[in-house]
XYZ file of C-alpha atoms in Angstrom:
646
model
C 67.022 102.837 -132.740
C 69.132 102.260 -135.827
C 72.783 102.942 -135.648
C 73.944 106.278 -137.337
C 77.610 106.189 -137.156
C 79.981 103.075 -136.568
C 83.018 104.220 -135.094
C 85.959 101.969 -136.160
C 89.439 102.158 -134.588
C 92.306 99.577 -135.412
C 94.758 99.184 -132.163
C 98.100 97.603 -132.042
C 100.427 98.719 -129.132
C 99.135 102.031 -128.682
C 99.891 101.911 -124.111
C 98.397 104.556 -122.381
C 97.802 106.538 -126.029
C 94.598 104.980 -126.472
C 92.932 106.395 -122.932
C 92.104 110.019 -124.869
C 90.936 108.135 -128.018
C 88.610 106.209 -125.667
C 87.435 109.310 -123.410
C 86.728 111.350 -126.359
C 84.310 108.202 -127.961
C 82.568 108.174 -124.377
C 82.355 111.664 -124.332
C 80.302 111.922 -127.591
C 77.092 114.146 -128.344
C 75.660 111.276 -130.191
C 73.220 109.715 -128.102
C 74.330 106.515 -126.788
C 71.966 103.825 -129.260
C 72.982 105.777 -132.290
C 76.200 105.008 -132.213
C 78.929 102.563 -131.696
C 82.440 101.656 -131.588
C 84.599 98.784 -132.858
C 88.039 98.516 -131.728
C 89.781 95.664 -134.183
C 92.748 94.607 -132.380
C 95.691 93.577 -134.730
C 97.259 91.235 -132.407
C 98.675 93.892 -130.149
C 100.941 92.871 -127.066
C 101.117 95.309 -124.704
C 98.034 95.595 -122.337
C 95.475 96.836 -124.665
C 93.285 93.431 -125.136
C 92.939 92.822 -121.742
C 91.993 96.740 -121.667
C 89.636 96.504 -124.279
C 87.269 93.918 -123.070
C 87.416 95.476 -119.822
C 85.824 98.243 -121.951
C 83.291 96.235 -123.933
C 81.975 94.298 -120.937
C 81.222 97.920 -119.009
C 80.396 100.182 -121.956
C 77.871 98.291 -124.451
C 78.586 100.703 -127.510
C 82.140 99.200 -127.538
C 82.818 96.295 -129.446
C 86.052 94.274 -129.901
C 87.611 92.023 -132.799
C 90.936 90.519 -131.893
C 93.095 89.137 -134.871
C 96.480 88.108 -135.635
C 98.617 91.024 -136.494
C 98.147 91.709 -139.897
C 101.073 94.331 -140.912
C 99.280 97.537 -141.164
C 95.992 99.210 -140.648
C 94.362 98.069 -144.045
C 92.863 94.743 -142.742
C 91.596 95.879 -139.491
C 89.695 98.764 -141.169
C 88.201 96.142 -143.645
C 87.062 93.723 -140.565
C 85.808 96.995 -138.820
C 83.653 97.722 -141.901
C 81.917 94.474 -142.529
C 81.287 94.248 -138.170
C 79.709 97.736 -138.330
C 75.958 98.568 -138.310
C 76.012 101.976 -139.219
C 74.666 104.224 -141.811
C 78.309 106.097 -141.525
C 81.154 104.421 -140.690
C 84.128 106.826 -138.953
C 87.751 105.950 -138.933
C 89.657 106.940 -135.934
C 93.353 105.732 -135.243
C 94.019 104.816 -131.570
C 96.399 107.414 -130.633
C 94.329 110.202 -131.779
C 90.836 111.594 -130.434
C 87.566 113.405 -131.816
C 86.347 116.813 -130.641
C 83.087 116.091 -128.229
C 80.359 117.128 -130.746
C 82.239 115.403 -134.361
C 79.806 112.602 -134.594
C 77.065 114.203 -134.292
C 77.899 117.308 -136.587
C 79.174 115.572 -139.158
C 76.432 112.832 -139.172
C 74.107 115.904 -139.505
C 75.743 117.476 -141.859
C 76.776 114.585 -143.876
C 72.859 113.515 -144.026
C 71.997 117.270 -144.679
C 73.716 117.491 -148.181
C 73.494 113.679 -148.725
C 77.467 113.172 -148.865
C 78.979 109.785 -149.152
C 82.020 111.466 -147.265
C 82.089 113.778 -144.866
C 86.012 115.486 -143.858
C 85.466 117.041 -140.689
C 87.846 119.876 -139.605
C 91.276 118.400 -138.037
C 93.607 119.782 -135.877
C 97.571 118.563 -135.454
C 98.991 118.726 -132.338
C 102.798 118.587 -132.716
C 102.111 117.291 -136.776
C 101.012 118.950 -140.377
C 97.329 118.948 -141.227
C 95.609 120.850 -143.961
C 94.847 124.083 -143.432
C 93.431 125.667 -146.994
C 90.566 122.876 -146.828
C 88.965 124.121 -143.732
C 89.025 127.902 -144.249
C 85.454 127.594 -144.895
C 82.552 124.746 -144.965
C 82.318 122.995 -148.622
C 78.579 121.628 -148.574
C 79.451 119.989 -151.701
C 83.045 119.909 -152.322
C 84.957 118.254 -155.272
C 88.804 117.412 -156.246
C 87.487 120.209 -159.042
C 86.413 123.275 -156.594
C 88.179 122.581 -153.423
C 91.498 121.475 -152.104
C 90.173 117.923 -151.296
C 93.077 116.372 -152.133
C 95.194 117.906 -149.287
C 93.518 115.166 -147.071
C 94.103 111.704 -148.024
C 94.468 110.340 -144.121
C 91.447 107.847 -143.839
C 89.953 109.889 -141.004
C 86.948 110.622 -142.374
C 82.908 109.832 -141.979
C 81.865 107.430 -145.135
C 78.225 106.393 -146.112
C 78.517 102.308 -145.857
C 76.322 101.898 -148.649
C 78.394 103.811 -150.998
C 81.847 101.695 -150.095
C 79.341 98.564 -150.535
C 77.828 99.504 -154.275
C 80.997 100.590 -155.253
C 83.193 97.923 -153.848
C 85.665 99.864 -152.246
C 87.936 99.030 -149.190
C 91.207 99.503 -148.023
C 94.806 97.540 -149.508
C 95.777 95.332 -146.722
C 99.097 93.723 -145.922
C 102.363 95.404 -144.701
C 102.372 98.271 -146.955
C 102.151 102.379 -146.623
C 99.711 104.675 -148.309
C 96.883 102.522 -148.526
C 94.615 105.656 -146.669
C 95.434 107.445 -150.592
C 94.196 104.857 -152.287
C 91.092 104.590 -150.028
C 90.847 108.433 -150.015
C 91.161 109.191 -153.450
C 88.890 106.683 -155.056
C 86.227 108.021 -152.436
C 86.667 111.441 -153.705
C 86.566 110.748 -157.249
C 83.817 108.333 -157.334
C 81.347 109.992 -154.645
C 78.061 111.721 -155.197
C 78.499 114.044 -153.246
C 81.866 115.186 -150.772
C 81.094 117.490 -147.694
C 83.554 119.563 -146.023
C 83.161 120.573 -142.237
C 85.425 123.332 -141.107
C 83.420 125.820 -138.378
C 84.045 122.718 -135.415
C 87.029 121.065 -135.178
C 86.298 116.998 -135.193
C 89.524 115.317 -134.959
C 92.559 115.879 -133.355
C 95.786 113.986 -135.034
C 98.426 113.721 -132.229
C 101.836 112.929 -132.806
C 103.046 110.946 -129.667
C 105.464 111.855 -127.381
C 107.425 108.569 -128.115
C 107.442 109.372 -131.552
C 106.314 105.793 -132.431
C 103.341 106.584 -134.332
C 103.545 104.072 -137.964
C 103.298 107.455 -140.624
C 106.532 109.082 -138.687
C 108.751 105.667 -138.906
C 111.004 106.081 -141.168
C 109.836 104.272 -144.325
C 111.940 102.121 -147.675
C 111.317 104.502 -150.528
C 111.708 101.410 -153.326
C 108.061 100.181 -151.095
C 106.959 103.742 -150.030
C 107.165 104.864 -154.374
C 105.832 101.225 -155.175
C 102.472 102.237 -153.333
C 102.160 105.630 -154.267
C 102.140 104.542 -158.148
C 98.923 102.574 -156.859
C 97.197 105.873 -155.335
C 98.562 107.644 -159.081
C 96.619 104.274 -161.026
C 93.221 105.191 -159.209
C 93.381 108.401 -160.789
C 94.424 107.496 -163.835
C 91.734 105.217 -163.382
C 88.938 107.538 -163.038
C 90.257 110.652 -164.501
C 90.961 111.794 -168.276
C 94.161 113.165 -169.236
C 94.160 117.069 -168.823
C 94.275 119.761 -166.184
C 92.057 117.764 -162.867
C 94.727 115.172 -163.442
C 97.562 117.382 -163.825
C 96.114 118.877 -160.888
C 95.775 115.913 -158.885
C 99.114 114.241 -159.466
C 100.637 117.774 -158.737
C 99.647 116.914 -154.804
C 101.461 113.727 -154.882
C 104.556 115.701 -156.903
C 104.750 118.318 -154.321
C 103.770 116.315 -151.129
C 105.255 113.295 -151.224
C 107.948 114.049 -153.285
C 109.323 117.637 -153.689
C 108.548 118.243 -150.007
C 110.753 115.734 -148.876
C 113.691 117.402 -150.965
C 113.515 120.874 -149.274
C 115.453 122.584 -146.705
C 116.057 120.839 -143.272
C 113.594 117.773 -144.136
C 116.096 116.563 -146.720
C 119.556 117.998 -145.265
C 118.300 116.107 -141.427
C 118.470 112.948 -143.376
C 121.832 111.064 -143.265
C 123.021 111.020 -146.970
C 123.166 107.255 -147.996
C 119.378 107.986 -147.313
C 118.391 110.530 -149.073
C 120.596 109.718 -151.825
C 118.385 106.383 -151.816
C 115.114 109.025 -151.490
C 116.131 110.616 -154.010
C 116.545 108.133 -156.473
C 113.059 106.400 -155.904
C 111.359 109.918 -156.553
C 113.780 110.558 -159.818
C 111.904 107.395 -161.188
C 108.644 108.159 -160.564
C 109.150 111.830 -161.452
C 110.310 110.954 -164.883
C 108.085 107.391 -165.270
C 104.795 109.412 -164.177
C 104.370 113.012 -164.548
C 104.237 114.854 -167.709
C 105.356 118.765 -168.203
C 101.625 120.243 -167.061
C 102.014 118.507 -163.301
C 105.336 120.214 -162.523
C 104.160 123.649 -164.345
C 101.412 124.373 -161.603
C 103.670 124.272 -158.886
C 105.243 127.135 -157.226
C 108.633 128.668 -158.594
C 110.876 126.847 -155.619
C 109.085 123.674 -156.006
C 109.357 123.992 -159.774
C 112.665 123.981 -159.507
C 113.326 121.046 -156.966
C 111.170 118.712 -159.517
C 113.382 120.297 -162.377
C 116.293 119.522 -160.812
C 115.158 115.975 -159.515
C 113.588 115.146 -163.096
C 117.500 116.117 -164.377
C 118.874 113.429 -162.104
C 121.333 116.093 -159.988
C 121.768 115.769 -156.764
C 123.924 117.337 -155.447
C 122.577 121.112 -156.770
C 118.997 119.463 -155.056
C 120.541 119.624 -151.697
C 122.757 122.657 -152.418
C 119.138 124.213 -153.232
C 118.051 122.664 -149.685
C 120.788 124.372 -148.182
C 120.376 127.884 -149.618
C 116.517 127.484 -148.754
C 116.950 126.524 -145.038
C 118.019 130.042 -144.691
C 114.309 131.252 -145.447
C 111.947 132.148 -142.996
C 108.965 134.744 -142.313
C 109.186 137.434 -139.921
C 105.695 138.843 -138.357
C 106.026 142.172 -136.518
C 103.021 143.610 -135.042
C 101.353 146.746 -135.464
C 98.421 148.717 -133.832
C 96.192 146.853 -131.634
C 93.073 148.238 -130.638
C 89.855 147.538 -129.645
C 86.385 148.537 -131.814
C 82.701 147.775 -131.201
C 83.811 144.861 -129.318
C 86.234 143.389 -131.970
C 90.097 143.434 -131.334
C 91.739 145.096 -134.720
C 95.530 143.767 -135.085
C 97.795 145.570 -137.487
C 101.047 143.795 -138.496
C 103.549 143.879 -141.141
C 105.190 140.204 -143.047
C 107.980 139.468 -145.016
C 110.415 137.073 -146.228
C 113.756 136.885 -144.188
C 116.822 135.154 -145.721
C 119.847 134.312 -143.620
C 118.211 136.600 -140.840
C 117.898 139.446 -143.686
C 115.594 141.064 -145.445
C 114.794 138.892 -148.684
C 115.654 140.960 -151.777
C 113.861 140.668 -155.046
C 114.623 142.431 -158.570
C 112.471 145.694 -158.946
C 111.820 144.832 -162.823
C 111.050 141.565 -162.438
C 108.601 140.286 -165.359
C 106.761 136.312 -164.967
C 108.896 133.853 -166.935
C 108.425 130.088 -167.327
C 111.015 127.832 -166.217
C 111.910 126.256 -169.901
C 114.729 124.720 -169.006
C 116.569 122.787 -166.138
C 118.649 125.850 -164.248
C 122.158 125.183 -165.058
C 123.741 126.039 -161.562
C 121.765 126.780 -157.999
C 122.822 130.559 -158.204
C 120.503 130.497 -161.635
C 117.759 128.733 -160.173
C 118.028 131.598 -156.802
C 117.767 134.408 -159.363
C 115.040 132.510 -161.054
C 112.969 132.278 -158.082
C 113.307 135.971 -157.034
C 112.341 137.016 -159.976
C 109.196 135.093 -160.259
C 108.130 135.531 -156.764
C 108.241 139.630 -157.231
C 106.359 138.579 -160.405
C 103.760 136.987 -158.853
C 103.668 139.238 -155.972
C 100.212 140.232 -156.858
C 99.228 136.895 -155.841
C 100.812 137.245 -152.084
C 98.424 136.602 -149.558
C 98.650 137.161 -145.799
C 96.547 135.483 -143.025
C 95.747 135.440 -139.410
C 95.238 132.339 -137.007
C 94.600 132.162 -133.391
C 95.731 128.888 -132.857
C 94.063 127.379 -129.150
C 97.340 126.580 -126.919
C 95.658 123.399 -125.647
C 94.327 121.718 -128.960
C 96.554 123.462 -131.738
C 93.181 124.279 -133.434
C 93.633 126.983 -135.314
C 90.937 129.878 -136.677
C 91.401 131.819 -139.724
C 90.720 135.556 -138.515
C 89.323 137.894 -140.991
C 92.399 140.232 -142.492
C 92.750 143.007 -145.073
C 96.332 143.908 -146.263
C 97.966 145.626 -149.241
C 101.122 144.647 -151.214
C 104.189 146.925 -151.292
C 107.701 147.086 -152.655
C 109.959 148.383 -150.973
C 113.081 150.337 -152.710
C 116.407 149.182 -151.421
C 119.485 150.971 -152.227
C 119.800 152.614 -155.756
C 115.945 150.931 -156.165
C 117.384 148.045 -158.523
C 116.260 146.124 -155.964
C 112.946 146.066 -153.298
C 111.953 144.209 -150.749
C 108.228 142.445 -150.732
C 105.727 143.676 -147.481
C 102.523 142.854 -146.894
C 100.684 145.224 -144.278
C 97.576 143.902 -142.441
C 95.113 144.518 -140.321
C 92.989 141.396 -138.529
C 89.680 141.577 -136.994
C 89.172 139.151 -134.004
C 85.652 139.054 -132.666
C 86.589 137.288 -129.167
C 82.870 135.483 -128.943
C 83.781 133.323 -131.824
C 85.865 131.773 -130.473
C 84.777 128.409 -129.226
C 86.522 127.818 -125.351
C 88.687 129.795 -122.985
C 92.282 129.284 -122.794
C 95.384 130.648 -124.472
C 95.124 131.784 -128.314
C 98.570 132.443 -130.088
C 98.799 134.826 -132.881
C 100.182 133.171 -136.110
C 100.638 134.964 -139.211
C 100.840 132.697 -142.743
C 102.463 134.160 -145.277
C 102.131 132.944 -149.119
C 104.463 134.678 -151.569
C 106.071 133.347 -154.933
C 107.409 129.311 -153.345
C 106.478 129.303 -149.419
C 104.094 128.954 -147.385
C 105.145 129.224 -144.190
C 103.713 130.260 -140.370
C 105.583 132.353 -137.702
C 103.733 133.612 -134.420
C 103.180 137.714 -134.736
C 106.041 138.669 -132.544
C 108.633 139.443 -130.830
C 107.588 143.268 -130.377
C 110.268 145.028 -128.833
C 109.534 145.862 -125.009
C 109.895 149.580 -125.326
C 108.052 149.796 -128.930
C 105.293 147.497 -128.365
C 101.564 148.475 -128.320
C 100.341 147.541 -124.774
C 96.077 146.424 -125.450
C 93.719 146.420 -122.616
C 91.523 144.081 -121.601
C 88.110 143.792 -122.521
C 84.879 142.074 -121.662
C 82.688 140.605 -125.004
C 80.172 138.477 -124.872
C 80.353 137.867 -121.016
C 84.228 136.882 -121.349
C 86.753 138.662 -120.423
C 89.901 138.629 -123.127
C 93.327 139.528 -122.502
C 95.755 140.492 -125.159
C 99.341 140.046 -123.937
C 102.898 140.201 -125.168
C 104.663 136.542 -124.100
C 107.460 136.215 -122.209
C 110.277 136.148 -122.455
C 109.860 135.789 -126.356
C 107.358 139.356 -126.658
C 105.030 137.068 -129.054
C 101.422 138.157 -129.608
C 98.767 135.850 -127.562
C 95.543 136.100 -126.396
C 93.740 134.693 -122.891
C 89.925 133.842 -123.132
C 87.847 133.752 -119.334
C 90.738 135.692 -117.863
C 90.617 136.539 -114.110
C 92.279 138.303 -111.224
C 95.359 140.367 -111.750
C 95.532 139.412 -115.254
C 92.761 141.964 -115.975
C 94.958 144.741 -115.446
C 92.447 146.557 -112.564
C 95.563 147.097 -110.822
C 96.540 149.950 -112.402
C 93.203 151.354 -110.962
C 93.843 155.133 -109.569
C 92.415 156.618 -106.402
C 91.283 159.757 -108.717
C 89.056 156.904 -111.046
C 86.968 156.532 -108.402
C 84.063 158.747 -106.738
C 81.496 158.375 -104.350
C 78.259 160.484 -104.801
C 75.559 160.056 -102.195
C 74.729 156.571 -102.301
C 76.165 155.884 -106.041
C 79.781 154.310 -106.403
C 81.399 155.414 -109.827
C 84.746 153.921 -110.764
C 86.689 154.548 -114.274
C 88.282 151.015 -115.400
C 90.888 150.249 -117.891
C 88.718 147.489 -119.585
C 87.173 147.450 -123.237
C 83.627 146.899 -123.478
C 81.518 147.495 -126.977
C 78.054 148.096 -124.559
C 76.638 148.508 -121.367
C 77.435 144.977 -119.285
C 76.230 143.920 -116.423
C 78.519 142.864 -113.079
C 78.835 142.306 -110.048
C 80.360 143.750 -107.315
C 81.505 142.655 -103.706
C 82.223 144.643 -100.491
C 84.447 142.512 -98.548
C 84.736 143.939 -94.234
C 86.099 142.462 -91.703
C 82.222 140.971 -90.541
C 80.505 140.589 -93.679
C 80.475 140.283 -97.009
C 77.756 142.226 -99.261
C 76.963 141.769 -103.020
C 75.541 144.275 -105.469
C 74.683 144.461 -109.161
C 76.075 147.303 -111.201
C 76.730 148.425 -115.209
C 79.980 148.474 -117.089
C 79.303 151.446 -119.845
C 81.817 152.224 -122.054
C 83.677 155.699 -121.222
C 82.825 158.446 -124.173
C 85.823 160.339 -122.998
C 88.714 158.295 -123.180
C 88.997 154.503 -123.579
C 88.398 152.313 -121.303
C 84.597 151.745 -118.586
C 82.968 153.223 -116.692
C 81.574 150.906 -113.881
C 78.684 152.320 -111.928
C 76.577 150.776 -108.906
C 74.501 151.621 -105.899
C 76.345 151.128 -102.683
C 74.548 148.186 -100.323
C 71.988 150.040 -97.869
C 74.069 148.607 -95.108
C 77.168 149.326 -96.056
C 77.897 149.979 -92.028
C 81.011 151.744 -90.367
C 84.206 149.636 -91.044
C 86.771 148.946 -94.130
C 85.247 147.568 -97.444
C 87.351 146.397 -99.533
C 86.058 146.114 -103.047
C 85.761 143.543 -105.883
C 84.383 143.358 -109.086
C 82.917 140.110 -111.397
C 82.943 141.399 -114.908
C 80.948 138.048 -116.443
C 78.171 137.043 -113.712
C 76.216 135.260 -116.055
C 79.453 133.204 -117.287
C 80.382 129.622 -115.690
C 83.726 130.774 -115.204
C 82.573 133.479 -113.500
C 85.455 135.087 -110.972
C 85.473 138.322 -108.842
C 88.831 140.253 -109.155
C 89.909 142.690 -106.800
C 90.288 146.321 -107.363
C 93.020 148.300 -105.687
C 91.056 150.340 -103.253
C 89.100 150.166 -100.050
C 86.136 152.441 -98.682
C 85.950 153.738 -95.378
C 82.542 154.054 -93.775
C 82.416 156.005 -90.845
C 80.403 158.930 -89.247
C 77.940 158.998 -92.608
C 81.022 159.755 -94.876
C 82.714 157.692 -97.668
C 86.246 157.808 -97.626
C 88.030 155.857 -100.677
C 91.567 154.893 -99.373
C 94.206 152.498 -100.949
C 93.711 149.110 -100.501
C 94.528 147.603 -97.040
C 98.401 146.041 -97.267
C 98.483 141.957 -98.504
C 98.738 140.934 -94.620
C 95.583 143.024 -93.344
C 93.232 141.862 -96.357
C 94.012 138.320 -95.882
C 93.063 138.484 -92.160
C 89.872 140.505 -93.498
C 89.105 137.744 -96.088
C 89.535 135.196 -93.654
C 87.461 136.562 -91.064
C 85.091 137.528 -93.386
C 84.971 133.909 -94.875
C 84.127 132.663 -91.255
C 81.493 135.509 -90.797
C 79.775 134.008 -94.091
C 80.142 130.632 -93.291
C 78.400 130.770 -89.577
C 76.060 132.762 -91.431
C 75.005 130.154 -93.760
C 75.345 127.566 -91.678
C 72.352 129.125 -89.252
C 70.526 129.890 -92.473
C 70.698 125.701 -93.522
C 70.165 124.987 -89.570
C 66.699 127.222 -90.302
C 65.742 125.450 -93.407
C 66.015 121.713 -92.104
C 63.984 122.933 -88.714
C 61.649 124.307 -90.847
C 61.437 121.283 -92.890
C 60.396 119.309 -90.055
């Protein structure tokens, strides 16, 4: 069977980082023969190599090189990719892992729209990764229709014939940034680009020990030396106009502007930045002409002004006035509808804990000229964000507690401007509403509500929350798509979150009243405060003191008031004693749980009698003796089976 994907991972020092790198290769979709893995070691010293042919000599997809250390991750990529067999070849770094199914999907998909390079979706626990890219799948992406060059990292899936016709591997040597120049000649000179953003197929981890090589802190004369060498490949392959303008504008704003902002620059100890500062003044002025700086947004615009003017000291003033800025989140209605959960919040701009105020009459001006003071280049941006406030945007992400994956939700919201005071000035809302369908949602576990809100310079995420304990909306639970979902308020902080698959108590049955429930004949009807969009069906258990009974039953939603309505037939022998009842809202579900409910039945003299439940110390004595009942039960049943068997 001919190799599909070659896997290539350079390793130096990575400890016990490199054990969820390796489970998630072993853990793969791929079939076994279509893929494998080559580990280069770059003279690490730690226990890896001994590690790694423990590996290869148990596990035949894993290969390992061993070199002398070679300075960065350039050279063992380049060994990796003539070693390899594949049709693909993958770049993984040690300390991160892939989701279980990314070699497979993007193989398919890659092959599927004949891509040379496939960017599958990435998720950063406790570090930045792009989130624009992966709002949707890009089948045949360019640096022209999509926001390709927000990823320049190497991890992507590459066709090896492509990087062979066209010559193309990685700088090597002690050196940063030679992923952009890898990345960006890819982009610009493949056939084809595809973008997969519906699974999430790598996760970028920044370690505890903070030692991975992109957080070190780097020399800017070699860090700006570099990234003039990603800037030639596009002058390269690239005419002069707007894709270039466009293009440099990433490096402008990522690698350069970004560093001059708010607490990233004012963390920095000043002999350092001032040294920062300096390198990106040079390449500011020796690289980008006026139509790379004019795309930007009006706070960025200014920080390149500024740095492009050679001062300083108004840069970090800037920094310091825009540390102050932060979005604020507060939640609205949050309801449930034909099985979708419908979350209403408000977002804004806060400024030194306040509102953000913003110039009623404000009318879109270029910035001509360098602002002459920071108080000038303030009033500036105010004015051009309430400009531009037609161009606000406000999003919702669940973001997965576990993975920091994170799901755009769908969301419609208006604009509005607020009048402040005498109405000179206003300030600048957006008002949503999200729809979160709960079955799209790919595992069970804690979800966090984030809101991302984009207006005039920023672009910046705060979780939806805190909601005030006496104000806040308080959601049931529901049941979609054979999981149950939880919507709950975290403490102590009062955030918005939601829990996939949950069980027990958390369903909120407990608030279950003795008038909800009624007993008709031989039919058990019970009113529950749990969402459902259509009739489901459970399970319920009787729990006595001698036996324990199961019966299947339907949770309808309640036309009256909202909320279930769960109805069953009661077990034929249901005999005289105290039943204590449970419910399983997902039987079909792996996770599958029962949860109690906070009643019992008693069963006597051909009556039904629904009481409260038994107290904590008399059900756990039922539960137990009920638990032995079942188990000498099945225990004579297995004795009957193996004499049968003989």
């Amino acid at each position: 069977m001919p190799v599909k994907v070659s896997v290539i991972v350079p390793v130096y020092n990575p400890g016990i980082y490199i054990e969820d790198c390796i489970s998630s290769l072993q853990r793969q979709s791929l079939p076994p023969d279509e893929f494998e893995v080559i580990f280069v070691d770059d003279g690490s010293t730690d226990e890896t190599p001994a590690r790694l042919d423990a590996l290869a000599a148990e596990d035949p997809r894993m290969k390992v090189i061993h070199q002398e250390n070679s300075g960065w991750s350039g050279k063992p990529r380049n060994v990796g990719i003539e070693a390899s067999r594949g049709e693909f070849v993958m770049f993984v770094d040690n300390d991160d892992y892939l989701g279980d199914e990314a070699l497979e999907r993007m193989y398919d998909y890659g092959t599927a729209n004949g891509a040379d390079v496939v960017v599958g979706k990435m998720a950063g626990k406790n570090r930045g990764v792009p989130v624009e890219l992966f709002r949707r799948n890009h089948p045949r992406a360019t640096v022209e229709n999509a926001p390709l060059i927000d990823s320049l990292t190497p991890h992507k899936m590459v066709r090896r014939a492509f990087l062979d016709r066209i010559g193309l591997r990685f700088p090597e040597g002690r050196r940063r940034l030679e992923d952009h120049v890898f990345i960006a000649e890819a982009y610009l000179r493949a056939e084809n680009v595809s973008v997969l953003s519906d699974y999430v197929c790598y996760y970028h981890i920044r370690r505890d020990d903070g030692s991975n090589a992109g957080f070190e802190r780097f020399d800017p004369v070699g860090y700006f030396t570099n990234l003039r060498e990603a800037l030639d490949v596009v002058e390269r392959y690239t005419e002069p106009g707007p894709v270039r303008d466009r293009l440099f504008r990433r490096w402008l704003r990522v690698e350069m502007v970004e560093r001059l902002r708010a607490r990233r620059l004012l963390n920095l100890p000043d002999d350092y930045r001032r040294e920062l500062f300096g390198e990106i003044h040079e390449v500011v002025v020796e690289r980008f002409g006026p139509g790379v700086a004019a795309g930007l947004q009006p706070t960025q615009q200014v920080i390149a002004a500024l740095t492009a003017a050679d001062r300083y000291d108004d840069v970090v003033a800037f920094a310091e006035w825009e540390a102050g800025v932060a979005p604020t989140a507060a939640p609205g209605d949050i309801e449930w509808r034909d099985g979708s959960l419908r979350i209403g919040f408000t977002a804004e701009y806060l400024s030194g804990g306040e509102p953000m105020l913003f110039p009623a009459d404000a009318e879109a001006a270029p910035l001509t000229d360098v602002p002459k003071d920071v108080t000038e280049a303030v009033r500036w941006v105010a004015s051009e964000t309430a400009a531009r406030f037609g161009q606000a945007t406000a999003d919702l992400l669940l973001r997965e507690r576990s993975s920091a994956a994170q799901y755009f939700q769908p969301v419609e919201f208006t604009r509005e401007a607020v009048p402040v005071g005498d109405g000179e000035e206003v300030r600048l809302v957006l008002r949503g509403t999200a729809t979160v369908d709960p079955g799209a949602l790919p595992r069970d576990g804690a979800w966090d509500a984030l809101v991302r809100v984009k207006s005039g310079g920023w672009t910046k995420e705060c979780r939806l929350g805190p909601a005030p304990r006496e104000d806040r909306p308080t959601p049931r639970a529901g049941v979609v798509g054979d999981r149950p979902v939880l919507p709950y308020w975290t403490t102590p902080h009062g955030n918005l979150s939601l829990e996939l698959g949950a069980r027990g108590k958390r369903l909120g049955l407990g608030r279950v009243q003795l008038g909800d429930v009624t007993v008709s004949g031989d039919r058990f009807r019970v009113l529950l405060p749990v969402h459902v969009p259509g009739d489901a069906q459970v399970r319920l258990r009787f729990v006595s003191s001698r036996r324990i009974l199961e019966t299947p039953g339907t949770l309808s939603p309640d036309a009256e008031r909202p909320g279930s309505v769960l109805e069953a037939a009661l077990p034929e022998d249901l005999s005289d004693d105290v039943w204590r009842v449970a419910v399983c809202p997902n039987p079909g579900s792996d996770q599958a749980r029962f949860a109690g409910l906070p009643f019992a039945l008693r069963v006597g003299g051909g009556s039904v009698l629904v009481t409260p439940s038994p107290g904590p110390g008399v059900a756990l004595r039922l539960a137990r003796r009920a638990r032995r009942v079942l188990g000498t039960a099945r225990r004579k049943v297995n004795s009957r089976i193996r004499t049968g068997g003989r």
